[in-house]
XYZ file of C-alpha atoms in Angstrom:
722
model
C 129.666 30.513 55.707
C 129.710 34.246 55.486
C 132.395 35.780 57.559
C 130.992 37.380 60.750
C 131.550 41.131 60.845
C 133.340 42.392 63.928
C 131.634 45.417 65.503
C 133.439 48.732 65.217
C 134.943 50.127 68.429
C 132.839 53.347 68.285
C 129.634 51.279 68.381
C 130.607 49.479 71.548
C 128.803 50.992 74.564
C 131.406 51.125 77.263
C 130.156 49.977 80.588
C 130.600 52.643 83.226
C 128.947 53.369 86.545
C 125.913 55.674 86.378
C 126.399 58.931 88.269
C 123.593 60.605 90.158
C 123.941 64.284 91.094
C 122.054 65.442 94.201
C 121.628 69.186 94.719
C 120.451 70.292 98.133
C 118.194 73.196 98.990
C 119.594 76.255 100.688
C 118.018 79.358 99.190
C 120.564 81.726 97.673
C 123.360 79.435 98.910
C 122.166 77.045 96.178
C 123.864 79.240 93.573
C 126.995 77.321 94.567
C 125.616 74.390 92.539
C 126.395 76.346 89.368
C 130.094 76.506 90.262
C 130.225 72.784 91.053
C 128.566 71.894 87.738
C 131.137 74.071 85.967
C 133.925 71.939 87.477
C 132.144 68.744 86.406
C 131.888 70.010 82.834
C 135.506 71.169 82.705
C 136.702 67.744 83.858
C 134.411 65.716 81.584
C 132.474 64.126 84.418
C 129.126 62.849 83.131
C 125.877 63.161 85.048
C 123.227 60.538 84.335
C 120.562 61.491 86.864
C 119.734 64.642 88.825
C 117.542 65.107 91.874
C 117.135 68.305 93.822
C 115.155 70.153 96.440
C 114.194 73.823 96.411
C 116.984 75.920 94.848
C 118.858 72.708 94.099
C 115.901 71.594 92.003
C 115.916 74.860 90.046
C 119.625 74.602 89.210
C 119.178 70.900 88.514
C 116.282 71.544 86.138
C 118.265 74.166 84.264
C 121.156 71.742 83.829
C 118.934 68.808 82.959
C 117.216 70.825 80.202
C 120.488 71.756 78.552
C 121.618 75.039 80.099
C 125.368 75.411 80.324
C 127.122 76.688 83.467
C 127.853 79.965 81.652
C 124.167 80.404 80.814
C 123.191 79.642 84.409
C 125.750 82.133 85.734
C 124.356 84.823 83.454
C 120.800 84.060 84.587
C 121.718 84.229 88.277
C 123.496 87.563 87.823
C 120.876 89.270 85.624
C 117.654 88.351 87.414
C 116.173 91.192 89.474
C 115.980 89.390 92.801
C 114.533 92.397 94.629
C 111.644 92.334 92.187
C 111.203 88.556 92.397
C 111.150 88.519 96.201
C 109.162 91.666 96.983
C 105.964 89.728 97.699
C 103.506 92.264 96.289
C 102.721 93.544 92.802
C 104.933 96.491 91.900
C 103.277 99.833 92.547
C 103.341 100.590 88.813
C 101.411 97.392 88.046
C 98.521 98.253 90.363
C 95.233 99.630 89.121
C 94.521 103.207 90.121
C 92.261 102.274 93.030
C 94.729 99.743 94.340
C 97.403 102.450 94.173
C 95.112 104.536 96.381
C 95.016 101.635 98.842
C 98.817 101.345 98.862
C 99.237 105.114 99.351
C 96.707 105.105 102.170
C 98.461 102.249 104.007
C 101.842 101.508 102.461
C 102.648 98.789 105.007
C 99.209 97.379 105.683
C 98.449 94.005 107.221
C 95.884 92.567 104.811
C 93.104 90.128 105.625
C 90.773 88.820 102.969
C 87.822 86.517 102.588
C 84.092 86.376 102.070
C 81.792 88.493 104.195
C 82.994 88.471 107.789
C 85.205 85.386 107.331
C 88.588 87.076 106.971
C 92.037 85.531 107.226
C 95.693 86.430 106.817
C 97.516 85.450 103.594
C 99.170 82.041 103.522
C 102.644 83.469 102.819
C 104.736 86.611 102.673
C 105.151 86.141 98.917
C 102.575 84.455 96.649
C 105.396 83.495 94.273
C 103.930 85.183 91.191
C 107.042 86.965 89.898
C 109.476 84.093 90.363
C 106.834 81.734 88.975
C 106.712 83.725 85.722
C 110.491 83.284 85.397
C 110.064 79.519 85.786
C 107.252 79.513 83.205
C 109.500 81.303 80.706
C 112.524 79.071 81.302
C 110.601 75.809 81.077
C 108.098 76.710 78.328
C 109.788 74.544 75.629
C 109.081 71.417 77.697
C 105.319 71.915 77.766
C 102.836 70.813 80.381
C 102.983 67.042 80.058
C 106.619 66.022 80.146
C 108.169 62.768 81.330
C 111.224 63.983 83.246
C 113.057 60.800 82.220
C 113.031 62.092 78.645
C 114.890 65.301 79.460
C 118.514 65.610 78.277
C 119.409 64.427 81.792
C 116.678 62.523 83.684
C 115.477 64.694 86.541
C 113.462 64.605 89.748
C 112.285 67.363 92.086
C 111.089 66.626 95.598
C 108.326 68.473 97.408
C 106.559 68.059 100.732
C 102.898 67.114 101.052
C 101.739 69.397 103.855
C 98.557 67.405 104.482
C 100.015 63.915 104.696
C 103.488 64.951 105.941
C 105.366 62.965 103.318
C 107.861 63.521 100.528
C 106.458 63.679 97.001
C 108.783 62.895 94.090
C 107.829 64.910 90.999
C 108.820 63.077 87.825
C 106.338 64.124 85.151
C 103.948 66.889 84.174
C 104.847 70.586 84.036
C 108.453 71.340 84.949
C 107.462 74.861 85.905
C 104.770 73.640 88.293
C 107.166 71.115 89.815
C 109.706 73.876 90.482
C 107.064 76.192 91.958
C 106.187 73.394 94.377
C 109.687 72.391 95.442
C 110.690 76.050 95.982
C 107.652 76.990 98.111
C 109.491 77.772 101.368
C 106.810 77.664 104.112
C 105.492 81.101 105.107
C 107.814 82.774 102.563
C 106.239 81.434 99.339
C 102.692 80.159 98.972
C 102.238 76.369 98.786
C 101.207 74.922 95.418
C 98.248 72.643 94.787
C 99.334 69.970 92.315
C 97.589 66.696 91.501
C 95.256 67.176 94.452
C 98.070 67.694 96.956
C 99.165 70.838 98.820
C 102.911 70.953 98.214
C 105.699 73.021 99.751
C 109.497 73.098 99.829
C 111.016 69.663 99.366
C 113.750 70.524 101.832
C 111.364 70.213 104.766
C 111.532 66.406 104.739
C 114.187 65.537 102.145
C 116.617 68.343 101.467
C 119.302 65.991 100.132
C 117.352 63.402 98.070
C 120.028 60.751 97.673
C 117.385 58.027 97.893
C 115.702 59.448 94.800
C 118.743 59.226 92.483
C 119.493 55.787 93.866
C 116.009 54.660 92.862
C 116.537 56.235 89.432
C 119.485 53.871 88.927
C 122.576 55.726 90.124
C 125.599 53.616 91.012
C 127.635 56.551 92.325
C 125.987 59.383 94.223
C 127.579 62.825 94.161
C 126.055 65.290 96.642
C 126.460 69.056 96.642
C 125.454 70.213 100.115
C 124.705 73.926 100.512
C 122.701 73.662 103.715
C 123.335 76.185 106.450
C 125.219 74.316 109.137
C 124.167 74.224 112.788
C 125.472 77.205 114.734
C 127.222 77.123 118.069
C 126.026 78.707 121.325
C 127.479 82.110 120.410
C 125.489 82.235 117.158
C 122.115 82.164 118.936
C 121.979 85.929 119.298
C 118.476 86.948 118.220
C 115.026 85.790 117.154
C 115.996 85.185 113.525
C 119.062 83.074 114.386
C 117.094 81.024 116.918
C 114.268 80.361 114.447
C 116.819 79.368 111.806
C 118.610 77.042 114.195
C 115.291 75.477 115.179
C 114.506 74.674 111.537
C 117.928 73.116 110.997
C 117.619 71.034 114.191
C 114.318 69.640 112.881
C 115.782 68.704 109.475
C 119.373 67.810 110.314
C 118.741 64.138 111.089
C 117.118 63.574 107.689
C 120.093 65.268 106.033
C 122.597 63.146 107.958
C 120.740 60.016 106.904
C 120.825 61.131 103.263
C 124.524 62.005 103.360
C 125.362 58.488 104.562
C 124.230 57.234 101.129
C 126.590 59.580 99.275
C 129.831 58.422 97.672
C 131.242 61.926 97.173
C 130.210 65.086 99.024
C 131.053 68.614 97.942
C 130.259 71.117 100.686
C 131.458 74.620 99.700
C 132.422 77.055 102.440
C 129.436 79.445 102.412
C 129.739 80.680 105.991
C 129.378 84.346 105.060
C 126.204 83.880 102.986
C 122.688 83.093 104.064
C 119.438 81.829 102.633
C 118.459 85.292 101.376
C 121.834 86.451 99.977
C 120.379 86.609 96.466
C 122.403 89.669 95.515
C 125.633 87.680 95.876
C 124.966 85.042 93.230
C 128.287 85.489 91.440
C 130.319 85.224 94.634
C 128.404 82.160 95.860
C 128.819 80.388 92.505
C 132.557 81.077 92.691
C 132.699 79.486 96.149
C 130.931 76.446 94.728
C 133.600 76.241 92.042
C 136.375 76.436 94.655
C 134.671 73.805 96.798
C 134.500 71.387 93.877
C 138.120 72.073 92.926
C 139.142 70.857 96.359
C 137.636 67.457 95.434
C 138.794 67.503 91.829
C 141.280 64.629 92.249
C 138.515 62.374 93.506
C 136.072 63.653 90.882
C 138.502 62.972 88.051
C 138.276 59.265 88.818
C 134.815 59.498 87.216
C 135.952 61.419 84.117
C 135.469 60.270 80.516
C 138.087 60.471 77.820
C 137.592 63.040 75.071
C 135.811 60.735 72.640
C 133.395 59.339 75.188
C 132.729 62.828 76.566
C 131.853 64.168 73.122
C 129.523 61.216 72.549
C 127.876 61.849 75.933
C 127.445 65.574 75.208
C 126.020 64.877 71.749
C 123.485 62.470 73.245
C 122.391 65.173 75.719
C 122.187 67.903 73.110
C 119.998 65.779 70.872
C 117.273 65.949 73.516
C 117.480 69.683 74.182
C 114.465 71.666 73.071
C 115.333 75.106 71.823
C 113.458 78.179 72.961
C 110.179 78.318 71.094
C 107.676 80.970 70.123
C 104.481 78.908 69.925
C 101.381 80.108 68.088
C 98.367 79.373 70.320
C 95.076 78.363 68.677
C 93.022 78.714 71.845
C 93.055 80.004 75.423
C 92.424 77.769 78.426
C 92.206 78.623 82.130
C 93.126 76.109 84.835
C 93.139 76.212 88.623
C 89.774 77.842 89.273
C 86.107 77.218 88.615
C 85.169 80.728 89.685
C 83.321 82.271 86.737
C 84.097 85.863 87.773
C 87.800 85.061 87.995
C 87.763 83.412 84.575
C 85.843 86.314 83.082
C 88.380 88.855 84.370
C 91.240 86.884 82.799
C 89.377 86.547 79.499
C 88.547 90.261 79.451
C 92.193 91.162 80.020
C 93.717 88.769 77.507
C 90.824 88.698 75.018
C 92.115 87.278 71.717
C 95.413 89.155 71.740
C 97.539 85.985 72.033
C 95.666 83.748 69.568
C 96.958 82.854 66.116
C 100.201 84.779 66.471
C 103.669 84.019 67.905
C 103.464 84.172 71.691
C 104.951 87.335 73.155
C 105.973 86.043 76.585
C 107.091 89.435 77.853
C 103.733 91.039 77.039
C 101.866 88.061 78.500
C 103.853 88.208 81.757
C 103.100 91.929 81.971
C 99.362 91.322 81.459
C 99.280 88.610 84.126
C 101.159 90.838 86.557
C 98.683 93.647 85.907
C 95.873 91.192 86.716
C 97.500 90.620 90.110
C 97.566 94.422 90.379
C 93.766 94.377 90.593
C 94.187 92.471 93.918
C 91.703 89.878 92.604
C 94.565 87.411 92.046
C 97.849 86.770 93.822
C 99.626 84.206 91.668
C 99.141 83.515 87.965
C 101.229 81.551 85.495
C 101.164 80.187 81.969
C 102.191 77.261 79.812
C 101.548 75.498 76.515
C 99.245 72.503 76.120
C 98.155 70.292 73.223
C 94.531 69.303 72.638
C 93.241 67.542 69.531
C 96.375 68.464 67.585
C 95.993 72.131 68.478
C 98.271 74.330 70.539
C 96.747 76.100 73.505
C 97.900 78.852 75.832
C 96.950 77.816 79.360
C 96.661 80.394 82.123
C 97.061 78.806 85.540
C 95.518 80.291 88.672
C 97.657 79.176 91.612
C 95.527 80.915 94.242
C 93.547 78.633 96.568
C 89.798 78.422 96.007
C 89.078 80.727 98.948
C 91.302 83.422 97.424
C 89.525 83.546 94.045
C 86.186 83.854 95.856
C 87.423 86.705 98.027
C 84.964 89.613 98.076
C 86.103 91.455 101.221
C 89.498 92.963 102.081
C 90.483 94.513 105.388
C 93.719 96.515 105.571
C 95.011 97.642 108.955
C 98.041 99.659 109.947
C 99.359 102.583 111.970
C 100.604 106.080 111.318
C 102.932 107.701 113.868
C 104.739 111.014 113.682
C 105.989 113.660 116.047
C 107.676 117.042 116.004
C 107.507 117.747 119.751
C 107.880 115.444 122.747
C 104.393 116.505 123.856
C 102.871 116.514 120.351
C 102.872 112.948 119.078
C 100.315 111.958 116.456
C 99.306 108.311 116.611
C 96.536 106.841 114.477
C 95.286 103.288 114.093
C 94.068 102.977 110.511
C 91.797 100.540 108.716
C 90.255 100.268 105.265
C 87.452 97.761 104.644
C 86.497 97.181 101.006
C 83.631 95.085 99.689
C 83.935 94.101 96.011
C 81.241 93.420 93.427
C 78.388 94.710 95.597
C 75.334 94.335 93.388
C 77.303 94.139 90.138
C 80.795 93.411 88.811
C 83.362 96.138 89.309
C 81.654 97.981 92.161
C 83.520 98.729 95.387
C 82.216 99.849 98.735
C 85.188 101.361 100.538
C 85.156 102.288 104.236
C 87.964 104.081 106.082
C 88.513 104.419 109.822
C 91.152 106.347 111.760
C 91.248 106.254 115.556
C 93.703 108.336 117.579
C 94.945 111.863 117.028
C 92.622 112.069 114.049
C 89.162 110.532 114.084
C 87.775 109.600 110.682
C 84.844 107.541 109.477
C 84.501 107.657 105.689
C 82.589 105.673 103.099
C 82.428 105.657 99.309
C 80.477 103.504 96.862
C 82.339 103.284 93.562
C 80.230 102.203 90.603
C 81.582 102.069 87.044
C 79.157 102.494 84.160
C 79.242 99.099 82.453
C 82.615 98.296 80.907
C 83.424 101.980 80.339
C 85.921 104.046 82.310
C 83.232 106.418 83.583
C 82.037 106.021 87.158
C 79.918 107.526 89.923
C 81.024 107.613 93.554
C 78.615 108.818 96.256
C 80.520 109.424 99.487
C 80.272 110.673 103.065
C 82.601 111.219 106.000
C 82.973 112.460 109.559
C 86.341 113.878 110.629
C 87.659 115.319 113.887
C 91.241 116.556 113.604
C 93.369 118.567 115.961
C 94.829 121.868 114.745
C 97.595 123.707 116.588
C 97.947 127.489 116.643
C 101.284 129.226 117.216
C 102.662 132.605 118.124
C 106.368 133.390 117.712
C 107.101 129.666 117.426
C 105.267 128.749 120.607
C 102.255 126.448 120.485
C 99.542 128.315 122.388
C 96.338 126.446 121.628
C 94.906 123.265 120.200
C 91.554 123.338 118.441
C 89.240 120.614 117.245
C 88.067 120.913 113.616
C 85.022 118.703 113.008
C 83.432 118.091 109.613
C 80.380 116.065 108.589
C 79.991 115.956 104.828
C 78.247 114.024 102.042
C 78.495 114.291 98.301
C 78.767 112.582 94.957
C 81.584 112.447 92.417
C 81.456 111.632 88.730
C 84.713 110.685 87.122
C 86.736 109.104 84.381
C 89.579 106.633 84.884
C 92.126 107.808 82.340
C 94.467 104.835 82.916
C 96.108 102.983 85.796
C 98.111 106.133 86.580
C 95.481 108.853 86.409
C 91.924 109.737 87.413
C 89.700 112.790 86.823
C 86.772 113.650 89.136
C 84.069 116.286 89.349
C 81.856 116.423 92.433
C 79.563 118.306 94.735
C 79.547 118.077 98.553
C 77.530 119.597 101.358
C 77.958 119.398 105.111
C 78.627 121.129 108.399
C 81.859 122.246 110.102
C 82.669 123.188 113.697
C 85.849 124.600 115.263
C 86.188 124.531 119.076
C 89.086 125.007 121.493
C 90.433 121.914 123.260
C 93.345 123.300 125.258
C 95.331 126.535 125.510
C 94.555 130.184 125.056
C 91.263 131.192 123.371
C 92.962 132.709 120.327
C 89.868 132.225 118.143
C 86.161 132.235 118.804
C 84.368 128.930 118.342
C 82.979 128.700 114.817
C 80.422 126.516 113.039
C 78.293 126.545 109.934
C 77.378 125.052 106.587
C 79.942 124.044 103.986
C 79.151 123.342 100.334
C 81.400 123.181 97.320
C 81.905 121.953 93.784
C 85.271 120.363 93.023
C 87.364 119.303 90.053
C 90.330 116.988 90.810
C 92.974 115.401 88.629
C 95.597 113.059 90.054
C 98.511 111.433 88.239
C 101.000 108.948 89.666
C 103.769 107.065 87.832
C 105.968 106.348 90.870
C 107.332 102.822 91.163
C 106.923 102.475 94.925
C 104.489 103.775 97.519
C 107.074 103.817 100.321
C 110.335 105.081 98.824
C 110.115 105.628 95.051
C 113.234 105.523 92.912
C 111.568 106.986 89.816
C 108.334 108.566 88.666
C 106.139 111.591 89.266
C 103.126 112.221 91.481
C 100.804 115.147 90.700
C 97.762 116.113 92.755
C 95.616 118.976 91.497
C 92.325 120.433 92.713
C 90.045 123.339 91.816
C 87.237 124.037 94.299
C 84.451 126.565 94.365
C 83.008 127.104 97.836
C 79.420 128.268 97.935
C 79.415 128.213 101.738
C 82.111 127.945 104.415
C 81.978 128.927 108.101
C 83.445 132.423 108.516
C 83.168 133.316 104.808
C 80.822 136.168 103.878
C 80.787 135.229 100.185
C 81.533 132.319 97.904
C 85.110 131.946 96.684
C 87.321 129.758 94.461
C 90.453 127.938 95.553
C 93.105 125.880 93.718
C 96.066 123.778 94.747
C 98.724 121.769 92.924
C 101.450 119.526 94.380
C 104.241 117.529 92.770
C 106.818 114.916 93.861
C 109.428 113.681 91.376
C 112.076 110.949 91.751
C 115.036 109.784 89.682
C 117.602 107.056 90.333
C 121.310 107.699 89.854
C 123.292 104.474 89.686
C 122.458 101.610 92.004
C 122.467 103.508 95.274
C 121.364 107.117 94.863
C 117.927 108.695 94.502
C 117.501 112.377 93.785
C 114.085 113.907 94.324
C 112.278 117.199 94.160
C 108.944 118.362 95.519
C 106.830 121.466 95.465
C 103.378 122.910 95.695
C 101.270 125.989 95.557
C 97.790 127.087 96.475
C 95.724 130.207 95.998
C 92.335 131.651 96.925
C 92.504 133.964 93.878
C 92.803 137.256 95.731
C 90.195 136.378 98.326
C 90.753 135.756 102.037
C 90.357 132.101 102.928
C 88.194 131.349 105.987
C 89.634 129.402 108.897
C 88.722 125.901 107.686
C 90.121 126.411 104.189
C 93.427 128.106 104.983
C 96.603 126.594 103.581
C 99.263 125.686 106.156
C 103.040 125.201 106.193
C 105.246 123.619 108.844
C 106.258 120.059 109.644
C 108.007 117.198 107.875
C 108.316 117.872 104.103
C 106.422 121.103 104.741
C 109.316 123.323 105.989
C 110.487 120.814 108.572
C 112.232 123.081 111.065
C 108.918 124.556 112.185
C 105.900 123.247 114.056
C 103.231 121.192 112.322
C 101.091 123.548 110.194
C 102.489 126.524 112.096
C 101.903 129.125 109.355
C 98.382 129.551 107.964
C 97.178 131.802 105.165
C 95.146 132.169 101.963
C 98.024 131.399 99.582
C 101.279 129.464 99.671
C 104.276 128.383 97.637
C 106.890 125.808 98.622
C 109.566 123.630 97.067
C 112.590 121.524 97.836
C 115.095 118.930 96.644
C 117.196 116.202 98.187
C 119.086 112.952 97.866
C 118.860 109.503 99.447
C 121.667 106.945 99.403
C 121.105 103.242 99.924
C 123.431 101.858 102.577
C 121.951 98.465 103.395
C 119.386 95.941 102.154
C 117.381 94.142 104.836
C 116.266 90.524 104.383
C 112.938 90.202 102.515
C 111.094 88.987 105.607
C 111.919 92.312 107.319
C 111.314 94.707 104.490
C 113.638 96.499 102.124
C 116.423 99.041 102.012
C 117.951 101.464 104.488
C 118.669 104.959 103.169
C 120.571 107.910 104.562
C 119.749 111.276 103.111
C 118.894 114.915 103.396
C 116.918 117.650 101.690
C 116.461 121.394 101.534
C 113.051 123.067 101.442
C 111.703 126.563 101.491
C 108.483 128.452 101.015
C 105.933 130.870 102.390
C 102.290 131.073 103.420
C 101.003 134.582 102.765
C 98.042 136.882 102.225
C 99.915 139.224 99.906
C 102.777 138.002 97.737
C 104.688 141.266 98.129
C 104.677 140.787 101.902
C 105.504 137.082 101.816
C 108.230 135.970 104.240
C 110.430 133.208 102.845
C 111.279 130.438 105.327
C 113.689 127.584 104.779
C 114.827 124.396 106.434
C 117.340 121.552 106.079
C 116.395 117.986 107.102
C 118.422 114.786 107.338
C 118.090 111.286 108.737
C 117.700 107.554 108.137
C 114.810 105.981 106.257
C 114.035 102.243 106.349
C 111.522 100.295 104.257
C 109.657 97.742 106.380
C 106.648 95.508 105.955
C 104.620 97.785 108.222
C 105.588 100.971 106.384
C 108.594 103.292 106.076
C 110.316 104.332 109.317
C 112.117 107.680 109.472
C 114.345 109.022 112.233
C 115.934 112.420 111.736
C 115.938 116.109 112.418
C 115.359 119.526 110.825
C 117.090 122.870 111.269
C 115.697 126.287 110.340
C 116.549 129.971 110.761
C 116.842 131.463 114.213
C 118.024 128.196 115.770
C 114.670 126.506 115.195
C 114.986 122.703 115.131
C 112.845 119.598 115.310
C 113.521 115.903 115.915
C 111.332 113.480 113.981
C 110.193 109.908 114.264
C 107.609 108.675 111.807
C 106.074 105.343 110.852
C 103.709 105.355 107.915
C 103.382 107.266 104.693
C 106.480 109.370 104.096
C 106.491 110.978 100.652
């Protein structure tokens, strides 16, 4: 008989208990998972299965696909969380007309739909920007992956909002699974996947111990980053009460899950909340410290050096390196709307076929598509069909969103410079898209309050070119104050009814050129105060040439960019004018960021009637906020003007995303003159300072201005600032 060969020791699979790692949800607090995983790696503790909810699923997916703790730390620290969580396309990514919308109402409440069936959005943030990050990170694993075949088998849990049940995601697109499990209700839009409407897995199963147990785990290690229930003293305001309510609803499920755990690591994250995304490094460090406190217990699960190297090699063999696929075709999923598909095809064309995929350029193109306001949430992935590689563009918007043809934006504008001179306006813009043909827009503006405005414009591009026609009409009734020696003596009503047509060319998303002709009627009549001027009325007609340019990165408080607004008008008729006359005006605002906290800015403008005397309706005016702030609103009126100023803003605080943005403190100097003759111009100057807060309903400013002679004004404003 042949002698039986004894197996070599290295070929013997040592029997050891299978370890399942459960990573809870918790928003930014979930960065602590990175620190815990670092301790596991340092102590040679193997992980055989991973299940996670929300942020825990993201960190779990990164680990399960082969990312090291160092790589995860770098990712957490380098991602622009302000950009990912802002909830709207960046101002620079908007088309020119959508920039006009944002400037008109920087903090608008937006309703959309078809015809008169309008509704609010389904979340504060569609999830587009963070979704693109997930698409990039998970691209090597394609669109049809069995999560058991990852370097570490993985599961993400989500919540079916229709059937009120937990859904375990174990195959398909990793990116789509992560979009679903991270869809915090009301914050991020839910995701439709496999016919189900899915949201944050933490709603029903934030600590999915049952999932790793079903996967085959013998020992369950839980990392719990949930916000703990507060005591009576912590229930101070609306936000804390709402948060406590959510935790009360979910705490029993979490307690039930924790009873299945063998080891629990619960880092001390008391000083950090769900939205503390700017503190990723600090939170990860607390996770590391929390795991170190359990290191003696954890070491009981450690492998020796040889077994650890064999375990790591087995994991690495399944890791897919970052790829640069070469797509053969383009596919669009998530919508059957032909117009929506056509807009995507027109944007992408064939630029990504038969060449290595440029993910950065693709993400930029998809973001610019959301800047048209026809889409909210787009993503991408790689698919295989008939042995060919395809680039798939996924539309995550619900069906109703892609069919949206009507948008209503509503908001308010409030400002004051006197206790008895407060301007309040309720504003609305109603836009109908694709009226008669693709690309047309019928825009209607309404202002009710201190200023009455009813305006309409029908924008019609010529085919696929950048040329357009825009017939328009408006009625406006605005109040105009008149002063003498700094005292407001009278308030007049300036009424205008006007119609016209513009022809223009859209240079790019930052710039537009228009030429037009308008004709109408104007009336000036006294409302209150002394009869300083006789009532005036008559015909107005003019030809105009306008060029606007805007590269700012934010409509509320820009940190960089330039805005230019230029006009050249020739008035054939104007009430009070004996002859025709030309008039020109140019204005500029420029912004530059210094470091992380400081913004320096400059502004200026000038206007002239080319040696002629401007009639009442067409006079330039100075006075008011950003217009020589220490004086009354439009206090100085004349045929020509020059002004300029500079200032600085310093960021002092960042508000949670559901409130808005940053709080700035700052000040600026400004000076200028309105004059009939430059030689006789009187230079006036002012210094202004205050606090400026970005909010979801627009920027809020509280401050004051000081000018010569003891002149001063206190300001409160809500609405467009710069």
